[in-house]
PDB file of C-alpha atoms and ligand atoms in Angstrom:
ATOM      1  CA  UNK A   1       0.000   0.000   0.000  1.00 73.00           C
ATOM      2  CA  UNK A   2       1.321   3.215  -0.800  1.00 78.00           C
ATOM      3  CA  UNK A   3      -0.766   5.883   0.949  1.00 83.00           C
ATOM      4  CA  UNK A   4      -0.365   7.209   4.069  1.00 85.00           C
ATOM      5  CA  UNK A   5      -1.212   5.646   7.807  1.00 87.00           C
ATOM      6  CA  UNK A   6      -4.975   6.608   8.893  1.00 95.00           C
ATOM      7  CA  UNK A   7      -6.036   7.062   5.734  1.00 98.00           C
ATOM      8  CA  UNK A   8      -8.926   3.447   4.064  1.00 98.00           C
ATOM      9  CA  UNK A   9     -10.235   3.677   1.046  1.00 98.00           C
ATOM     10  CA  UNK A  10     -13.553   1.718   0.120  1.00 98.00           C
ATOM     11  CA  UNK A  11     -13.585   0.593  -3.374  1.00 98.00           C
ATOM     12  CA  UNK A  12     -17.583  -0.343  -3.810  1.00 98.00           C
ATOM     13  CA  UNK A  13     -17.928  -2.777  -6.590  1.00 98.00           C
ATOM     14  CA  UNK A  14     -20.950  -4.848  -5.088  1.00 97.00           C
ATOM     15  CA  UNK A  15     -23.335  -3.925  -7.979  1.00 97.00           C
ATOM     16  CA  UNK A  16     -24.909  -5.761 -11.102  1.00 96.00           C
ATOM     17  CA  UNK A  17     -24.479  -3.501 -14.007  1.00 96.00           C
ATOM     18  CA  UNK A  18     -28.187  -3.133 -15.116  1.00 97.00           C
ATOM     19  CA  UNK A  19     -27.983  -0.755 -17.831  1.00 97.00           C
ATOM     20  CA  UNK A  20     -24.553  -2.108 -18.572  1.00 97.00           C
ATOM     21  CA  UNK A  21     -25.528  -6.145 -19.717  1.00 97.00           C
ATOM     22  CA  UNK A  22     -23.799  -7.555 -17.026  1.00 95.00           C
ATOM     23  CA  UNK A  23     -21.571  -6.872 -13.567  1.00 95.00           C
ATOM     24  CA  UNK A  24     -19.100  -4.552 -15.325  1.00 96.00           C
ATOM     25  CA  UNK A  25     -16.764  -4.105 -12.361  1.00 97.00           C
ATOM     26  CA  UNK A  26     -15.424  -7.553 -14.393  1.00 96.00           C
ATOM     27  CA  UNK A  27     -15.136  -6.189 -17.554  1.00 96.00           C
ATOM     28  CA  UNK A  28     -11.727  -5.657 -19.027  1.00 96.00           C
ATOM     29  CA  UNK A  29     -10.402  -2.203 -20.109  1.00 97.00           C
ATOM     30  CA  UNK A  30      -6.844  -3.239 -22.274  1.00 96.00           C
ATOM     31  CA  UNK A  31      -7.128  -6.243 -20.293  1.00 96.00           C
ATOM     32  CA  UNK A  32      -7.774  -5.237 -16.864  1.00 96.00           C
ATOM     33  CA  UNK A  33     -10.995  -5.507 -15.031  1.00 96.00           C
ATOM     34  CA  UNK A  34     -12.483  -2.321 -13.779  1.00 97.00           C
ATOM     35  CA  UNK A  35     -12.626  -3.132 -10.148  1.00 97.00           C
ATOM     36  CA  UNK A  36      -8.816  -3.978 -10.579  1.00 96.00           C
ATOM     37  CA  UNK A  37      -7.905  -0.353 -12.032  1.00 97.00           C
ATOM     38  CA  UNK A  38      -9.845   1.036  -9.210  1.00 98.00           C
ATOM     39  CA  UNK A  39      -8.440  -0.759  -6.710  1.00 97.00           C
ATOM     40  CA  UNK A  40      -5.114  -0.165  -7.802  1.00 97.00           C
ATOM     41  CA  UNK A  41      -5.367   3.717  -7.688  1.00 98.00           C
ATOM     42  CA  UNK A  42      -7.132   3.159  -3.856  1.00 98.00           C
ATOM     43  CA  UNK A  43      -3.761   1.315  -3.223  1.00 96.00           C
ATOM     44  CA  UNK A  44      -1.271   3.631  -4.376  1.00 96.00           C
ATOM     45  CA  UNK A  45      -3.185   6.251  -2.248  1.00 97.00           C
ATOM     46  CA  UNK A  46      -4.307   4.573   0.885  1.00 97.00           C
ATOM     47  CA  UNK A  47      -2.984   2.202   3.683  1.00 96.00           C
ATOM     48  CA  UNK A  48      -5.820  -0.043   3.040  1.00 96.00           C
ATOM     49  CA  UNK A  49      -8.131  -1.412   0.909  1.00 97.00           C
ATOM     50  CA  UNK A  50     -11.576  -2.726   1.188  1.00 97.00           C
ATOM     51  CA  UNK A  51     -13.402  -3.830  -1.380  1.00 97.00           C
ATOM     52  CA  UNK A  52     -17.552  -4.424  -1.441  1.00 97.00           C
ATOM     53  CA  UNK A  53     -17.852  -7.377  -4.037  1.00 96.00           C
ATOM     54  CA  UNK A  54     -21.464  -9.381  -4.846  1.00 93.00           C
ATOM     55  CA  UNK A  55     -21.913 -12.767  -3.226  1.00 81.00           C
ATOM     56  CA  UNK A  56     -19.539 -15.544  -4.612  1.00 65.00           C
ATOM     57  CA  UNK A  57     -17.699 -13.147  -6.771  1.00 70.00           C
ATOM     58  CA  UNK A  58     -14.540 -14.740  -8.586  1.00 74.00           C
ATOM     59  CA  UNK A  59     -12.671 -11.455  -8.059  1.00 78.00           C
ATOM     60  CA  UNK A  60      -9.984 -11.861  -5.130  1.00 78.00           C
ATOM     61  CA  UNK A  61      -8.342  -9.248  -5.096  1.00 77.00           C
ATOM     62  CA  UNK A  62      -4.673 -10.180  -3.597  1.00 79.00           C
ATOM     63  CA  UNK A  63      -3.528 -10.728  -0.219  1.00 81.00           C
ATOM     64  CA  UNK A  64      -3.633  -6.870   0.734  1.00 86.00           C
ATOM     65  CA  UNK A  65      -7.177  -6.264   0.499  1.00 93.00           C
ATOM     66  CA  UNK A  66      -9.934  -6.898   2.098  1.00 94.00           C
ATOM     67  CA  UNK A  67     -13.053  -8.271   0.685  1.00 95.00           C
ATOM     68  CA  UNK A  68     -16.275  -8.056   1.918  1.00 95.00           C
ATOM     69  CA  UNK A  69     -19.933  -8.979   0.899  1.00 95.00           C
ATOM     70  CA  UNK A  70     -21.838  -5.934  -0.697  1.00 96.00           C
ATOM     71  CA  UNK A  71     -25.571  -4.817  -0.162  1.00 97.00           C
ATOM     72  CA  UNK A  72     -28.421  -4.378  -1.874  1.00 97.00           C
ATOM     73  CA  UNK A  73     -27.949  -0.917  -2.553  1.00 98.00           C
ATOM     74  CA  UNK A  74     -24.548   1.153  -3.373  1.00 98.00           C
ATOM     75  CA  UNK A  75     -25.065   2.428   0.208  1.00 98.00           C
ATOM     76  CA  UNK A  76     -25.273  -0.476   1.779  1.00 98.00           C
ATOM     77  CA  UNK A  77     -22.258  -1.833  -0.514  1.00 98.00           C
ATOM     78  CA  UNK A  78     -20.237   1.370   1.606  1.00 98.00           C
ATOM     79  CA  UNK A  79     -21.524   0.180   4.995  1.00 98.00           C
ATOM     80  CA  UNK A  80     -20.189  -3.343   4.361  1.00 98.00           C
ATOM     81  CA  UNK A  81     -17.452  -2.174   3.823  1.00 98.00           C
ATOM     82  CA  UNK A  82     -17.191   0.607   6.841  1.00 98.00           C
ATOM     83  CA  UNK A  83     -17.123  -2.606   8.717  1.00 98.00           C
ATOM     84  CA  UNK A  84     -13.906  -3.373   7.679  1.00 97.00           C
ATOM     85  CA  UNK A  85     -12.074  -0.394   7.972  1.00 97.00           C
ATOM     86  CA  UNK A  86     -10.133  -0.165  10.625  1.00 96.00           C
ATOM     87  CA  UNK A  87     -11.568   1.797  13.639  1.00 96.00           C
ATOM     88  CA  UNK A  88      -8.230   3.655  14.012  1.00 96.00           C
ATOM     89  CA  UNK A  89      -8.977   5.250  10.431  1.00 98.00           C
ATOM     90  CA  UNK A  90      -8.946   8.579  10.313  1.00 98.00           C
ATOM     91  CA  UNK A  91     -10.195   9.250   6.662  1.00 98.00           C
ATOM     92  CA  UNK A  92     -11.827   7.074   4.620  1.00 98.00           C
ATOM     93  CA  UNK A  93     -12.069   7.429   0.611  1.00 98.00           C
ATOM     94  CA  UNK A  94     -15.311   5.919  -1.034  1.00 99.00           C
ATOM     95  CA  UNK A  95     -14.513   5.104  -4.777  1.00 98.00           C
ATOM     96  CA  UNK A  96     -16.701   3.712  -7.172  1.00 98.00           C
ATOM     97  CA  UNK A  97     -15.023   0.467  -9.065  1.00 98.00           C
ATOM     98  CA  UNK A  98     -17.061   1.774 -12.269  1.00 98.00           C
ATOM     99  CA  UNK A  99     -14.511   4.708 -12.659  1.00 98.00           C
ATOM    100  CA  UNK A 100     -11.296   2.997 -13.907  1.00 98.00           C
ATOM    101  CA  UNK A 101      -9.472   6.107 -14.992  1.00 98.00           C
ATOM    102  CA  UNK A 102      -9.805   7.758 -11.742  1.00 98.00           C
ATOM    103  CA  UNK A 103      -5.931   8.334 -10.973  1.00 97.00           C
ATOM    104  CA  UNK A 104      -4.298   8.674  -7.701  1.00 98.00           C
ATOM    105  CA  UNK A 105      -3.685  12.578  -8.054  1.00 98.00           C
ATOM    106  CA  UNK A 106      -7.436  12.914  -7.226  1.00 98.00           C
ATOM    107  CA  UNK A 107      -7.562  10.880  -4.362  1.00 98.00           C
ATOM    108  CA  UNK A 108      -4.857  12.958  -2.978  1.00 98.00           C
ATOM    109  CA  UNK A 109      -6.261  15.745  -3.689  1.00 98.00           C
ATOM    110  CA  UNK A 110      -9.802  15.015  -1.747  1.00 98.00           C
ATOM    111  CA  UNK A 111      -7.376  13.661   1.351  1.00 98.00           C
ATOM    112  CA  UNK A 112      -6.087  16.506   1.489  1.00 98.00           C
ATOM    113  CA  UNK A 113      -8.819  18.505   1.223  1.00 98.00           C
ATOM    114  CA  UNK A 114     -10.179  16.475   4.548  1.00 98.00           C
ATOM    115  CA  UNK A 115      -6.909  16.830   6.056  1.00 98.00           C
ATOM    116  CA  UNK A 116      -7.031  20.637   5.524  1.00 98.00           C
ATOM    117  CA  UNK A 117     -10.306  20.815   7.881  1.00 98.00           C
ATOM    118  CA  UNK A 118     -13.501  19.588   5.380  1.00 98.00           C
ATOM    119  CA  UNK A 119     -15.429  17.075   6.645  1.00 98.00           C
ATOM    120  CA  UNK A 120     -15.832  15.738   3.069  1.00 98.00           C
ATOM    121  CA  UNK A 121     -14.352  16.491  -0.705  1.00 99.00           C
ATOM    122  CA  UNK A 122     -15.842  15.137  -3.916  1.00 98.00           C
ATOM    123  CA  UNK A 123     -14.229  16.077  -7.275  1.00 98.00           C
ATOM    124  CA  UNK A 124     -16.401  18.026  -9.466  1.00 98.00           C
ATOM    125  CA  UNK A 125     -16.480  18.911 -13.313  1.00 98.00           C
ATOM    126  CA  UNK A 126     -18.519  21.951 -14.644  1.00 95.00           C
ATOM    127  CA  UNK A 127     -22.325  20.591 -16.313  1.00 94.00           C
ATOM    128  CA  UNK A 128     -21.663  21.192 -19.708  1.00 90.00           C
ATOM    129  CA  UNK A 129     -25.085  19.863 -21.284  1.00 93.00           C
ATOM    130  CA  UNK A 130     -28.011  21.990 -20.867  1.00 95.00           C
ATOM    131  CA  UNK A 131     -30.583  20.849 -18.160  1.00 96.00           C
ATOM    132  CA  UNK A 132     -34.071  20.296 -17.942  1.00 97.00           C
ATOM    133  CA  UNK A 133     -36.536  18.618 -15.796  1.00 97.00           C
ATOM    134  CA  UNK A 134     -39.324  16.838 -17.647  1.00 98.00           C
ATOM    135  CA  UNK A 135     -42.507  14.751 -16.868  1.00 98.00           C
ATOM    136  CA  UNK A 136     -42.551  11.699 -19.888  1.00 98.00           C
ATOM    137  CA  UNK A 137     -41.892  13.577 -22.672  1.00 98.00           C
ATOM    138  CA  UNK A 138     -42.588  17.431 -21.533  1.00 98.00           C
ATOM    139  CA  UNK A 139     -40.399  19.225 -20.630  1.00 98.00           C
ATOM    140  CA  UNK A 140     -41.166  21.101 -17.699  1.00 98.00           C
ATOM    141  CA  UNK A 141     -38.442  23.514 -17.409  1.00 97.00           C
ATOM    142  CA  UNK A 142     -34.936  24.462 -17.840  1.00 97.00           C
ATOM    143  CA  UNK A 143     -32.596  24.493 -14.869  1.00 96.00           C
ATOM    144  CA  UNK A 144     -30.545  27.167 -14.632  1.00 94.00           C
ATOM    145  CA  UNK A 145     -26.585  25.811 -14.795  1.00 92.00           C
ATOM    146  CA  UNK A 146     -25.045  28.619 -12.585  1.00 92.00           C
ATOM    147  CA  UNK A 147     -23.419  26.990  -9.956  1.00 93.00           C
ATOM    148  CA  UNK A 148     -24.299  23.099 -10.772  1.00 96.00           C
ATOM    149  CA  UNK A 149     -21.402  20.289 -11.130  1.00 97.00           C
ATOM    150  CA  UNK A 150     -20.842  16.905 -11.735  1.00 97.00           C
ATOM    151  CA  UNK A 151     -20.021  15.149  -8.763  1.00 98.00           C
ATOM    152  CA  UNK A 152     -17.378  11.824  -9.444  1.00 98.00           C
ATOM    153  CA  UNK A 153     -15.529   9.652  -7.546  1.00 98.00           C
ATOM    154  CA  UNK A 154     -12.999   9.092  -4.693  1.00 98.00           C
ATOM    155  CA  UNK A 155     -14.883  11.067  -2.180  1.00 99.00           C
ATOM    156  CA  UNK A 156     -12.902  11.179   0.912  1.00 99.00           C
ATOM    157  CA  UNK A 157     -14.540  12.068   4.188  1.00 99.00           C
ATOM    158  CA  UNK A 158     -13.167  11.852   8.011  1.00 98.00           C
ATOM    159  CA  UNK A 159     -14.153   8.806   9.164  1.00 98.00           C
ATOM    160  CA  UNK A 160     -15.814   9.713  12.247  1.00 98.00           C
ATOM    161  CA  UNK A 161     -18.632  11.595   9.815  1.00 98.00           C
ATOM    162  CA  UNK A 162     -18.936   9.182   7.796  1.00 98.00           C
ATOM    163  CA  UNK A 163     -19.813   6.490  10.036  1.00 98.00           C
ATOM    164  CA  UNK A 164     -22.114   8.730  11.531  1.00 98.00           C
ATOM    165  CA  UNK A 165     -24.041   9.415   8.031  1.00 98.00           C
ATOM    166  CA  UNK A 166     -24.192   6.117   7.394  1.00 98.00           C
ATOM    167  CA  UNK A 167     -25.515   4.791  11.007  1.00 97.00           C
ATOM    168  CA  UNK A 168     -29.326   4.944  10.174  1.00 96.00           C
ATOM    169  CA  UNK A 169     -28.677   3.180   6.902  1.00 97.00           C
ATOM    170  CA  UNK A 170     -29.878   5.611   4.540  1.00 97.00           C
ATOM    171  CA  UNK A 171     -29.574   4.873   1.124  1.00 98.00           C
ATOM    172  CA  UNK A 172     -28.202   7.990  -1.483  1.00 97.00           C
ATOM    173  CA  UNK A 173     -26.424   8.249  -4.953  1.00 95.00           C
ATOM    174  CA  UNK A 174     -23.417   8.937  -3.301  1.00 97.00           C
ATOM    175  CA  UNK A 175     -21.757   9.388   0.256  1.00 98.00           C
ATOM    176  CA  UNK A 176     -21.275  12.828  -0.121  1.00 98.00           C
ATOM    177  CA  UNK A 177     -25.691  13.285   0.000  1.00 98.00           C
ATOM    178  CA  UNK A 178     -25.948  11.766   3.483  1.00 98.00           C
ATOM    179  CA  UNK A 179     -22.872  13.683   4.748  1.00 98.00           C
ATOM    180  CA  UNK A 180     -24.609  16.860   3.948  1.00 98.00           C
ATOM    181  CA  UNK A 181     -27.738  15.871   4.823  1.00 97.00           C
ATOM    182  CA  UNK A 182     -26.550  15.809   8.630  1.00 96.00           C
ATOM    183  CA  UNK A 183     -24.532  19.607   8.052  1.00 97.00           C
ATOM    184  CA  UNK A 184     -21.442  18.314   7.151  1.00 98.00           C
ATOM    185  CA  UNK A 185     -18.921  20.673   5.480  1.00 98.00           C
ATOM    186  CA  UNK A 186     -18.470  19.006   2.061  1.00 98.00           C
ATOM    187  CA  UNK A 187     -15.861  21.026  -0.576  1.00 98.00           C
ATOM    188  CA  UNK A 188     -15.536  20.453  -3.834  1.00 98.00           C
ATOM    189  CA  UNK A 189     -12.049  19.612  -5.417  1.00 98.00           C
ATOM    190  CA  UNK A 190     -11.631  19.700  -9.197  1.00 98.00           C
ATOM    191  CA  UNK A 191     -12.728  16.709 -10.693  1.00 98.00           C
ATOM    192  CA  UNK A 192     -11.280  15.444 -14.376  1.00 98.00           C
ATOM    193  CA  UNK A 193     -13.286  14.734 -16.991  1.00 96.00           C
ATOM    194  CA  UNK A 194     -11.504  11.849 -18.070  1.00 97.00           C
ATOM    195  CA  UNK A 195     -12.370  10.008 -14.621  1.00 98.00           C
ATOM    196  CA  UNK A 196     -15.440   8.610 -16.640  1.00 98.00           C
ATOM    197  CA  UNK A 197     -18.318   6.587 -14.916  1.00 98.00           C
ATOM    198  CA  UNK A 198     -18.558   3.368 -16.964  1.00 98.00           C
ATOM    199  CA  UNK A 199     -22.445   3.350 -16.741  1.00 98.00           C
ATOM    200  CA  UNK A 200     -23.141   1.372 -20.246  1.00 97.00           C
ATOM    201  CA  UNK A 201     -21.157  -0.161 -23.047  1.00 96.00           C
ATOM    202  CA  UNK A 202     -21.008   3.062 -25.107  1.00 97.00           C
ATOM    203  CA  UNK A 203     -19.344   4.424 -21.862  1.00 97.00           C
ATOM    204  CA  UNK A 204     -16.485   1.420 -21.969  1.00 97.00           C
ATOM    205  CA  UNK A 205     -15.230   2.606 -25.562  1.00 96.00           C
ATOM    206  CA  UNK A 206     -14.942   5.979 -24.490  1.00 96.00           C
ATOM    207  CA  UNK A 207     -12.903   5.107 -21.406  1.00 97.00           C
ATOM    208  CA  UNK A 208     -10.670   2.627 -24.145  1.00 96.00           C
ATOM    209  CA  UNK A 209      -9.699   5.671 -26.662  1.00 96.00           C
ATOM    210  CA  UNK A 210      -8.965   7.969 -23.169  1.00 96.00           C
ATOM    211  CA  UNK A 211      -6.673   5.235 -21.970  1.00 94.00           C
ATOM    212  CA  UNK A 212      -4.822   4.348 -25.924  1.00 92.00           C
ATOM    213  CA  UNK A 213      -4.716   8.631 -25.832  1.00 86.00           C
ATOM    214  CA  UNK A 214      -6.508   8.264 -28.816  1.00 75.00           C
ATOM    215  CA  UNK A 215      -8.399  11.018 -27.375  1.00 72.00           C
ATOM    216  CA  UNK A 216      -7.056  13.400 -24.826  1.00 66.00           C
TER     217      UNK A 216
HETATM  218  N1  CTP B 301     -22.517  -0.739  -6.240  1.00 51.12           N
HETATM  219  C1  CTP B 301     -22.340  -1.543  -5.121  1.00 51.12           C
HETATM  220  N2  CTP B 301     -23.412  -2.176  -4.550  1.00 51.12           N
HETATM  221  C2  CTP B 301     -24.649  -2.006  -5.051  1.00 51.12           C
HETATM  222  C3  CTP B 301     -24.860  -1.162  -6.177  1.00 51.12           C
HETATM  223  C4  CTP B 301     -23.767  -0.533  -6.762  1.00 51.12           C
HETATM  224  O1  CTP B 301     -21.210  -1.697  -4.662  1.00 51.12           O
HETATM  225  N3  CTP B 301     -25.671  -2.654  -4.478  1.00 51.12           N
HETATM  226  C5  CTP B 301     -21.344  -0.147  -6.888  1.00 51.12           C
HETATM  227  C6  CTP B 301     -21.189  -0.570  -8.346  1.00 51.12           C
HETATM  228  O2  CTP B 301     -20.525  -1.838  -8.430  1.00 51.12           O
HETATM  229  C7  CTP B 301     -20.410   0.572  -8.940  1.00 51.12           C
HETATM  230  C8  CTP B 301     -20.823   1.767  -8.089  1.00 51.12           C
HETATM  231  O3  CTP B 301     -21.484   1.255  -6.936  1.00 51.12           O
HETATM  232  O4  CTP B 301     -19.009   0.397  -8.854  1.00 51.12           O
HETATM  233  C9  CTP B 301     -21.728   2.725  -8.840  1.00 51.12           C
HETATM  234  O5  CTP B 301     -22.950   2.078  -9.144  1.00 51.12           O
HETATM  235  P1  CTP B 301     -23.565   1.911 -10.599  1.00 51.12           P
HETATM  236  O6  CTP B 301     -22.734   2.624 -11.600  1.00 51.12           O
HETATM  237  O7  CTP B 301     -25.018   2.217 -10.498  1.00 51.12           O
HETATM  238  O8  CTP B 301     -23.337   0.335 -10.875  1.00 51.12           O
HETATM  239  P2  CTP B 301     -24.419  -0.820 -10.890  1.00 51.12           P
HETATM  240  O9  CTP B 301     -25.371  -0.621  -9.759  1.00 51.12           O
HETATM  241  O10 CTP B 301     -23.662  -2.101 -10.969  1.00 51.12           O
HETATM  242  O11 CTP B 301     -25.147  -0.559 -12.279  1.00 51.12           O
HETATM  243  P3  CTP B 301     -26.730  -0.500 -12.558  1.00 51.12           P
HETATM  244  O12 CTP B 301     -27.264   0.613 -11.676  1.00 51.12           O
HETATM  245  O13 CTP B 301     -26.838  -0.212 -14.019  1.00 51.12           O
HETATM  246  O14 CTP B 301     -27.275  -1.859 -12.184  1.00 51.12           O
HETATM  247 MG1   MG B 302     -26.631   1.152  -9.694  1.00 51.12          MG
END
């Protein structure tokens, strides 16, 4: 493990790819699985690695990590996981194994945002499509962009809060949401755009011409 003492990362891969065809976190990018490029940035940054897998997963992982069973939802996937970390932890990083080209620059740069007093960081990108909220078919309105980002992954948080944000078992789109939800301080950090969400298979040939810098 590279990273430094105190710090856990949770590497939530405990999901079954819906949209996607099929539990992606297996997939191969150049050869890799996803949940293996994710879990090799959480290493280089962090003293340890836990990682939320489905029930009777093949994935192993290596000797360094820990693996535990994940939940129903990506929430409970995190708890799981909480479990395992450590209670000496002082900041834990939540990283979803669906972002393979996530990097280790930005999980030290949402440590350190913890480190320098937040209670969480998230990396964020500008919106650069035009939003609107719609009912079926009709649109209803257009929201105004001014001060609206895309939120990725690692999101690092000090562990104390987080365990406390997660203790009723609430269930959000990402760890950040229930953080907030209780007044924590949460900052944002600039995100990159090529730290792409692998949601379906359109998504995977995207993240393949980023990695062959095909595309930069
Ligand atoms: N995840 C998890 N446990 C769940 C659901 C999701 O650990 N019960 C993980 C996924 O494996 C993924 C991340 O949370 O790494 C983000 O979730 P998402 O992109 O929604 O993945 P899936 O839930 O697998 O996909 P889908 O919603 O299409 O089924
Ligand atoms: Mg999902």
């Amino acid at each position: 493990m590279g990273g430094p003492a105190g710090v856990a990362a949770i590497v939530v891969a405990g999901g079954r790819g819906e949209r996607f065809g099929a539990p992606k976190q297996f997939t191969e990018l150049a050869g890799v699985p996803l949940v293996e490029r994710a879990v090799a940035d959480a290493r280089a940054a962090c003293a340890r690695v836990v990682v939320a897998l489905p029930d009777a997963a093949g994935w192993t992982g290596g000797s360094d990590v820990a693996v535990v069973a994940g939940g129903v939802t990506r929430s409970a996937s995190v708890r799981a996981g909480l479990d395992a970390v450590p209670a000496d932890t002082e900041i834990v990083v939540v990283h979803d194994a669906a972002r393979p080209l996530a990097g280790t620059a930005l999980f030290e740069a949402v440590i350190d945002a913890v480190r320098a007093g937040a209670d969480g960081a998230v990396p964020a990108v500008p919106v650069a499509d035009t939003l609107k909220r719609v009912d079926g078919d009709a649109v209803v309105e257009t929201v105004p962009r001014d001060g609206l980002v895309a939120v990725q992954t690692p999101q690092a948080f000090r562990a104390e809060v987080l365990r406390a944000a997660h203790a009723e078992g609430r269930d959000a789109t990402d760890d950040a949401a229930l953080v907030e939800a209780d007044g924590g301080r949460v900052v944002v950090v600039p995100g990159d755009r090529r730290n792409v969400k692998i949601t379906d298979p359109s998504d995977l040939a995207v993240a393949e011409a980023l990695l062959s810098g095909s595309v930069s």
